[in-house]
Amino acid sequence: MEGETLWIIDDDMVSQFAIKYKIGQSYPNNRVFTFYTVQEALDGIRECMENKVGFPDKILLDLGLPVLSGWHFLQELEKIRGSIGPFEIYIVSAFSNSTDRKRANDHALVKGYFDKPLDKSAVDKMFMSGKID
């Protein structure tokens, strides 16, 4: 059975590895791609738009990234929303605060907000449908 394509946007290699490992334990058939910066991920989205293939099914986005934050990534996606395939975006953050959590949960493109490190319950919720609060 073929899995989904997931993108992890996180500048921390240890976090990327931990997320990939946790997903791989329960959902091993997924293809996971990692990006260290928002710019790399935006370039990836543009490439998908040009080729009309390769869009992720899910994006796991850290908010606290250097140079361009996760919020910037969401702003850029809003500008091109009609040109991109539908995918789910989940915020995965180590520095949770109520303001960011509320802002993310109220954001039209964000399906859920999870604290690092991810546990099995969080990963399972990502693979269920519907908005996660």
PDB file of C-alpha atoms in Angstrom:
ATOM      1  CA  MET A   1       0.000   0.000   0.000  1.00  0.00           C
ATOM      2  CA  GLU A   2       1.411   3.356  -1.043  1.00  0.00           C
ATOM      3  CA  GLY A   3       1.538   6.015   1.641  1.00  0.00           C
ATOM      4  CA  GLU A   4       1.374   9.753   1.596  1.00  0.00           C
ATOM      5  CA  THR A   5       4.002  12.370   0.870  1.00  0.00           C
ATOM      6  CA  LEU A   6       4.974  14.414   3.912  1.00  0.00           C
ATOM      7  CA  TRP A   7       7.139  17.501   4.106  1.00  0.00           C
ATOM      8  CA  ILE A   8       8.840  18.465   7.346  1.00  0.00           C
ATOM      9  CA  ILE A   9       9.927  22.104   7.531  1.00  0.00           C
ATOM     10  CA  ASP A  10      12.196  22.439  10.539  1.00  0.00           C
ATOM     11  CA  ASP A  11      15.691  23.877  10.943  1.00  0.00           C
ATOM     12  CA  ASP A  12      16.663  21.328  13.610  1.00  0.00           C
ATOM     13  CA  MET A  13      18.098  18.080  12.263  1.00  0.00           C
ATOM     14  CA  VAL A  14      17.366  16.214  15.507  1.00  0.00           C
ATOM     15  CA  SER A  15      13.697  17.276  15.365  1.00  0.00           C
ATOM     16  CA  GLN A  16      13.469  16.223  11.730  1.00  0.00           C
ATOM     17  CA  PHE A  17      14.905  12.810  12.566  1.00  0.00           C
ATOM     18  CA  ALA A  18      12.608  12.354  15.590  1.00  0.00           C
ATOM     19  CA  ILE A  19       9.508  13.265  13.572  1.00  0.00           C
ATOM     20  CA  LYS A  20      10.492  10.965  10.690  1.00  0.00           C
ATOM     21  CA  TYR A  21      11.194   8.137  13.132  1.00  0.00           C
ATOM     22  CA  LYS A  22       7.897   8.554  14.990  1.00  0.00           C
ATOM     23  CA  ILE A  23       5.895   8.612  11.743  1.00  0.00           C
ATOM     24  CA  GLY A  24       7.841   5.655  10.357  1.00  0.00           C
ATOM     25  CA  GLN A  25       6.990   3.516  13.386  1.00  0.00           C
ATOM     26  CA  SER A  26       3.258   3.545  12.654  1.00  0.00           C
ATOM     27  CA  TYR A  27       3.070   4.689   9.039  1.00  0.00           C
ATOM     28  CA  PRO A  28       6.133   3.242   7.271  1.00  0.00           C
ATOM     29  CA  ASN A  29       4.856   3.569   3.700  1.00  0.00           C
ATOM     30  CA  ASN A  30       5.036   7.349   3.632  1.00  0.00           C
ATOM     31  CA  ARG A  31       7.574   9.358   1.687  1.00  0.00           C
ATOM     32  CA  VAL A  32       9.097  12.046   3.904  1.00  0.00           C
ATOM     33  CA  PHE A  33      11.041  15.035   2.596  1.00  0.00           C
ATOM     34  CA  THR A  34      12.786  17.532   4.835  1.00  0.00           C
ATOM     35  CA  PHE A  35      13.450  21.239   4.431  1.00  0.00           C
ATOM     36  CA  TYR A  36      15.626  23.325   6.732  1.00  0.00           C
ATOM     37  CA  THR A  37      14.252  26.703   5.665  1.00  0.00           C
ATOM     38  CA  VAL A  38      10.987  28.250   4.571  1.00  0.00           C
ATOM     39  CA  GLN A  39      12.675  29.387   1.365  1.00  0.00           C
ATOM     40  CA  GLU A  40      13.616  25.787   0.455  1.00  0.00           C
ATOM     41  CA  ALA A  41      10.022  24.688   1.026  1.00  0.00           C
ATOM     42  CA  LEU A  42       8.597  27.598  -0.985  1.00  0.00           C
ATOM     43  CA  ASP A  43      10.986  26.722  -3.818  1.00  0.00           C
ATOM     44  CA  GLY A  44       9.681  23.136  -3.564  1.00  0.00           C
ATOM     45  CA  ILE A  45       6.076  24.355  -3.798  1.00  0.00           C
ATOM     46  CA  ARG A  46       6.938  26.461  -6.860  1.00  0.00           C
ATOM     47  CA  GLU A  47       8.587  23.440  -8.486  1.00  0.00           C
ATOM     48  CA  CYS A  48       5.455  21.385  -7.815  1.00  0.00           C
ATOM     49  CA  MET A  49       3.366  24.150  -9.376  1.00  0.00           C
ATOM     50  CA  GLU A  50       5.558  24.237 -12.489  1.00  0.00           C
ATOM     51  CA  ASN A  51       5.523  20.451 -12.898  1.00  0.00           C
ATOM     52  CA  LYS A  52       1.924  20.070 -11.693  1.00  0.00           C
ATOM     53  CA  VAL A  53       3.014  17.057  -9.591  1.00  0.00           C
ATOM     54  CA  GLY A  54       4.804  16.301  -6.358  1.00  0.00           C
ATOM     55  CA  PHE A  55       2.664  18.257  -3.933  1.00  0.00           C
ATOM     56  CA  PRO A  56       2.797  16.944  -0.386  1.00  0.00           C
ATOM     57  CA  ASP A  57      -0.241  15.427   1.280  1.00  0.00           C
ATOM     58  CA  LYS A  58       0.827  16.814   4.650  1.00  0.00           C
ATOM     59  CA  ILE A  59       3.231  19.506   5.813  1.00  0.00           C
ATOM     60  CA  LEU A  60       4.631  19.526   9.340  1.00  0.00           C
ATOM     61  CA  LEU A  61       5.735  23.097   9.964  1.00  0.00           C
ATOM     62  CA  ASP A  62       7.852  24.529  12.747  1.00  0.00           C
ATOM     63  CA  LEU A  63       7.042  28.177  13.481  1.00  0.00           C
ATOM     64  CA  GLY A  64      10.392  29.239  14.940  1.00  0.00           C
ATOM     65  CA  LEU A  65      12.599  29.158  11.886  1.00  0.00           C
ATOM     66  CA  PRO A  66      15.471  31.562  11.182  1.00  0.00           C
ATOM     67  CA  VAL A  67      15.189  34.276   8.516  1.00  0.00           C
ATOM     68  CA  LEU A  68      11.629  33.416   7.405  1.00  0.00           C
ATOM     69  CA  SER A  69       9.286  32.021  10.043  1.00  0.00           C
ATOM     70  CA  GLY A  70       6.576  29.427   9.685  1.00  0.00           C
ATOM     71  CA  TRP A  71       4.070  32.309   9.704  1.00  0.00           C
ATOM     72  CA  HIS A  72       5.788  33.703   6.606  1.00  0.00           C
ATOM     73  CA  PHE A  73       5.406  30.322   4.914  1.00  0.00           C
ATOM     74  CA  LEU A  74       1.658  30.376   5.633  1.00  0.00           C
ATOM     75  CA  GLN A  75       1.366  33.942   4.305  1.00  0.00           C
ATOM     76  CA  GLU A  76       3.060  32.958   1.054  1.00  0.00           C
ATOM     77  CA  LEU A  77       0.785  29.916   0.669  1.00  0.00           C
ATOM     78  CA  GLU A  78      -2.274  32.114   1.101  1.00  0.00           C
ATOM     79  CA  LYS A  79      -1.142  34.173  -1.910  1.00  0.00           C
ATOM     80  CA  ILE A  80      -1.006  31.095  -4.174  1.00  0.00           C
ATOM     81  CA  ARG A  81      -3.733  28.987  -2.562  1.00  0.00           C
ATOM     82  CA  GLY A  82      -5.739  28.557  -5.785  1.00  0.00           C
ATOM     83  CA  SER A  83      -2.684  27.308  -7.682  1.00  0.00           C
ATOM     84  CA  ILE A  84      -1.645  24.539  -5.317  1.00  0.00           C
ATOM     85  CA  GLY A  85      -3.053  21.144  -4.586  1.00  0.00           C
ATOM     86  CA  PRO A  86      -4.902  20.558  -1.358  1.00  0.00           C
ATOM     87  CA  PHE A  87      -2.702  19.435   1.494  1.00  0.00           C
ATOM     88  CA  GLU A  88      -2.877  19.444   5.261  1.00  0.00           C
ATOM     89  CA  ILE A  89      -0.622  21.655   7.362  1.00  0.00           C
ATOM     90  CA  TYR A  90       0.205  20.830  10.958  1.00  0.00           C
ATOM     91  CA  ILE A  91       2.207  23.095  13.236  1.00  0.00           C
ATOM     92  CA  VAL A  92       4.813  21.193  15.262  1.00  0.00           C
ATOM     93  CA  SER A  93       6.511  23.443  17.786  1.00  0.00           C
ATOM     94  CA  ALA A  94       8.769  23.059  20.800  1.00  0.00           C
ATOM     95  CA  PHE A  95       7.966  26.536  22.093  1.00  0.00           C
ATOM     96  CA  SER A  96       4.252  26.480  22.562  1.00  0.00           C
ATOM     97  CA  ASN A  97       2.435  29.569  23.708  1.00  0.00           C
ATOM     98  CA  SER A  98      -1.270  30.275  23.834  1.00  0.00           C
ATOM     99  CA  THR A  99      -1.083  33.116  21.303  1.00  0.00           C
ATOM    100  CA  ASP A 100       0.619  31.001  18.615  1.00  0.00           C
ATOM    101  CA  ARG A 101      -1.643  28.041  19.363  1.00  0.00           C
ATOM    102  CA  LYS A 102      -4.811  30.157  18.998  1.00  0.00           C
ATOM    103  CA  ARG A 103      -3.503  31.890  15.872  1.00  0.00           C
ATOM    104  CA  ALA A 104      -2.637  28.519  14.308  1.00  0.00           C
ATOM    105  CA  ASN A 105      -5.959  26.922  15.241  1.00  0.00           C
ATOM    106  CA  ASP A 106      -7.814  29.905  13.762  1.00  0.00           C
ATOM    107  CA  HIS A 107      -5.767  29.823  10.537  1.00  0.00           C
ATOM    108  CA  ALA A 108      -7.693  28.458   7.561  1.00  0.00           C
ATOM    109  CA  LEU A 109      -4.716  26.469   6.218  1.00  0.00           C
ATOM    110  CA  VAL A 110      -3.729  24.840   9.524  1.00  0.00           C
ATOM    111  CA  LYS A 111      -5.341  21.524  10.464  1.00  0.00           C
ATOM    112  CA  GLY A 112      -3.725  21.139  13.885  1.00  0.00           C
ATOM    113  CA  TYR A 113      -1.056  22.182  16.362  1.00  0.00           C
ATOM    114  CA  PHE A 114       1.224  19.735  18.163  1.00  0.00           C
ATOM    115  CA  ASP A 115       3.985  20.119  20.718  1.00  0.00           C
ATOM    116  CA  LYS A 116       7.417  18.583  20.205  1.00  0.00           C
ATOM    117  CA  PRO A 117       8.366  15.892  20.661  1.00  0.00           C
ATOM    118  CA  LEU A 118       5.540  14.183  18.818  1.00  0.00           C
ATOM    119  CA  ASP A 119       4.017  11.161  20.452  1.00  0.00           C
ATOM    120  CA  LYS A 120       2.095   8.308  18.824  1.00  0.00           C
ATOM    121  CA  SER A 121      -1.238   9.937  19.650  1.00  0.00           C
ATOM    122  CA  ALA A 122      -0.261  13.141  17.814  1.00  0.00           C
ATOM    123  CA  VAL A 123       0.943  11.207  14.771  1.00  0.00           C
ATOM    124  CA  ASP A 124      -2.275   9.175  14.699  1.00  0.00           C
ATOM    125  CA  LYS A 125      -4.336  12.390  14.796  1.00  0.00           C
ATOM    126  CA  MET A 126      -2.445  13.684  11.760  1.00  0.00           C
ATOM    127  CA  PHE A 127      -3.543  10.672   9.788  1.00  0.00           C
ATOM    128  CA  MET A 128      -7.203  11.076  10.735  1.00  0.00           C
ATOM    129  CA  SER A 129      -9.384  13.527   8.818  1.00  0.00           C
ATOM    130  CA  GLY A 130     -10.891  16.744  10.125  1.00  0.00           C
ATOM    131  CA  LYS A 131      -9.681  19.853  11.925  1.00  0.00           C
ATOM    132  CA  ILE A 132      -7.765  19.129  15.126  1.00  0.00           C
ATOM    133  CA  ASP A 133      -7.992  21.537  18.061  1.00  0.00           C
TER     134      ASP A 133
END
